[in-house]
Amino acid sequence: MKDYGYKLCYKELGKEKLKIYIITNTYDLALWHVRWYEKHSPPDKTLLDVTWVIVPIKTYAEYKRLWRGCPF
């Protein structure tokens, strides 16, 4: 099955819901973002005690929905 991209999500301590932080085209780029965010706090909000999860985008419909409204 083809992966159309990857969602980099995080789950805060004590919560169950995953929140999407960024969408990437490659798994390597998603791993790079995880390593970067673990060392450097994202500028728009401080994320403490979070678990990072990389979730593949499996369908073209989900891919189109996630990239809708992208400014570039």
Tab-separated table of C-alpha atoms in Angstrom:
chain	number	residue	atom	x	y	z
A	1	MET	CA	0.000	0.000	0.000
A	2	LYS	CA	1.304	3.429	-0.926
A	3	ASP	CA	1.974	6.073	1.701
A	4	TYR	CA	1.089	9.563	0.447
A	5	GLY	CA	3.001	11.315	3.197
A	6	TYR	CA	3.332	11.375	6.959
A	7	LYS	CA	1.654	13.258	9.768
A	8	LEU	CA	3.881	14.228	12.668
A	9	CYS	CA	1.557	14.158	15.672
A	10	TYR	CA	2.026	14.613	19.370
A	11	LYS	CA	0.123	13.423	22.406
A	12	GLU	CA	0.312	15.396	25.621
A	13	LEU	CA	0.868	13.617	28.910
A	14	GLY	CA	-2.438	12.414	30.351
A	15	LYS	CA	-4.405	12.949	27.141
A	16	GLU	CA	-5.474	10.414	24.527
A	17	LYS	CA	-6.041	12.567	21.436
A	18	LEU	CA	-3.257	12.968	18.873
A	19	LYS	CA	-2.761	16.479	17.504
A	20	ILE	CA	-1.189	17.027	14.095
A	21	TYR	CA	1.829	19.299	14.245
A	22	ILE	CA	3.216	19.077	10.707
A	23	ILE	CA	2.695	17.097	7.501
A	24	THR	CA	5.693	15.871	5.495
A	25	ASN	CA	6.216	14.006	2.257
A	26	THR	CA	8.944	11.624	3.463
A	27	TYR	CA	9.525	9.490	6.525
A	28	ASP	CA	13.110	10.748	6.843
A	29	LEU	CA	11.889	14.333	7.038
A	30	ALA	CA	9.367	13.360	9.717
A	31	LEU	CA	12.167	11.739	11.763
A	32	TRP	CA	14.283	14.863	11.335
A	33	HIS	CA	11.427	17.001	12.691
A	34	VAL	CA	11.029	14.698	15.710
A	35	ARG	CA	14.738	15.007	16.539
A	36	TRP	CA	14.614	18.781	16.031
A	37	TYR	CA	11.531	19.327	18.216
A	38	GLU	CA	12.929	17.144	20.988
A	39	LYS	CA	15.976	19.439	21.196
A	40	HIS	CA	14.361	22.772	20.328
A	41	SER	CA	10.941	23.856	21.506
A	42	PRO	CA	8.634	24.912	18.639
A	43	PRO	CA	8.383	28.714	18.498
A	44	ASP	CA	4.600	29.034	18.615
A	45	LYS	CA	4.018	26.991	21.763
A	46	THR	CA	6.019	25.133	24.362
A	47	LEU	CA	5.403	21.394	24.257
A	48	LEU	CA	6.475	19.701	27.458
A	49	ASP	CA	5.983	16.015	28.277
A	50	VAL	CA	4.720	15.021	24.840
A	51	THR	CA	5.051	11.803	22.892
A	52	TRP	CA	5.787	12.205	19.180
A	53	VAL	CA	4.099	9.797	16.763
A	54	ILE	CA	4.627	9.484	13.000
A	55	VAL	CA	1.432	8.365	11.251
A	56	PRO	CA	1.401	7.462	7.532
A	57	ILE	CA	-1.228	8.969	5.245
A	58	LYS	CA	-2.770	5.937	3.535
A	59	THR	CA	-5.445	7.361	1.215
A	60	TYR	CA	-5.399	9.999	-1.484
A	61	ALA	CA	-8.595	11.539	-0.085
A	62	GLU	CA	-6.931	12.115	3.312
A	63	TYR	CA	-3.858	13.513	1.566
A	64	LYS	CA	-5.982	16.039	-0.366
A	65	ARG	CA	-7.903	17.026	2.786
A	66	LEU	CA	-4.726	17.598	4.824
A	67	TRP	CA	-3.021	19.713	2.155
A	68	ARG	CA	-6.146	21.776	1.378
A	69	GLY	CA	-5.511	25.424	2.109
A	70	CYS	CA	-1.717	25.034	2.067
A	71	PRO	CA	-0.216	28.463	1.248
A	72	PHE	CA	2.411	27.119	-1.180
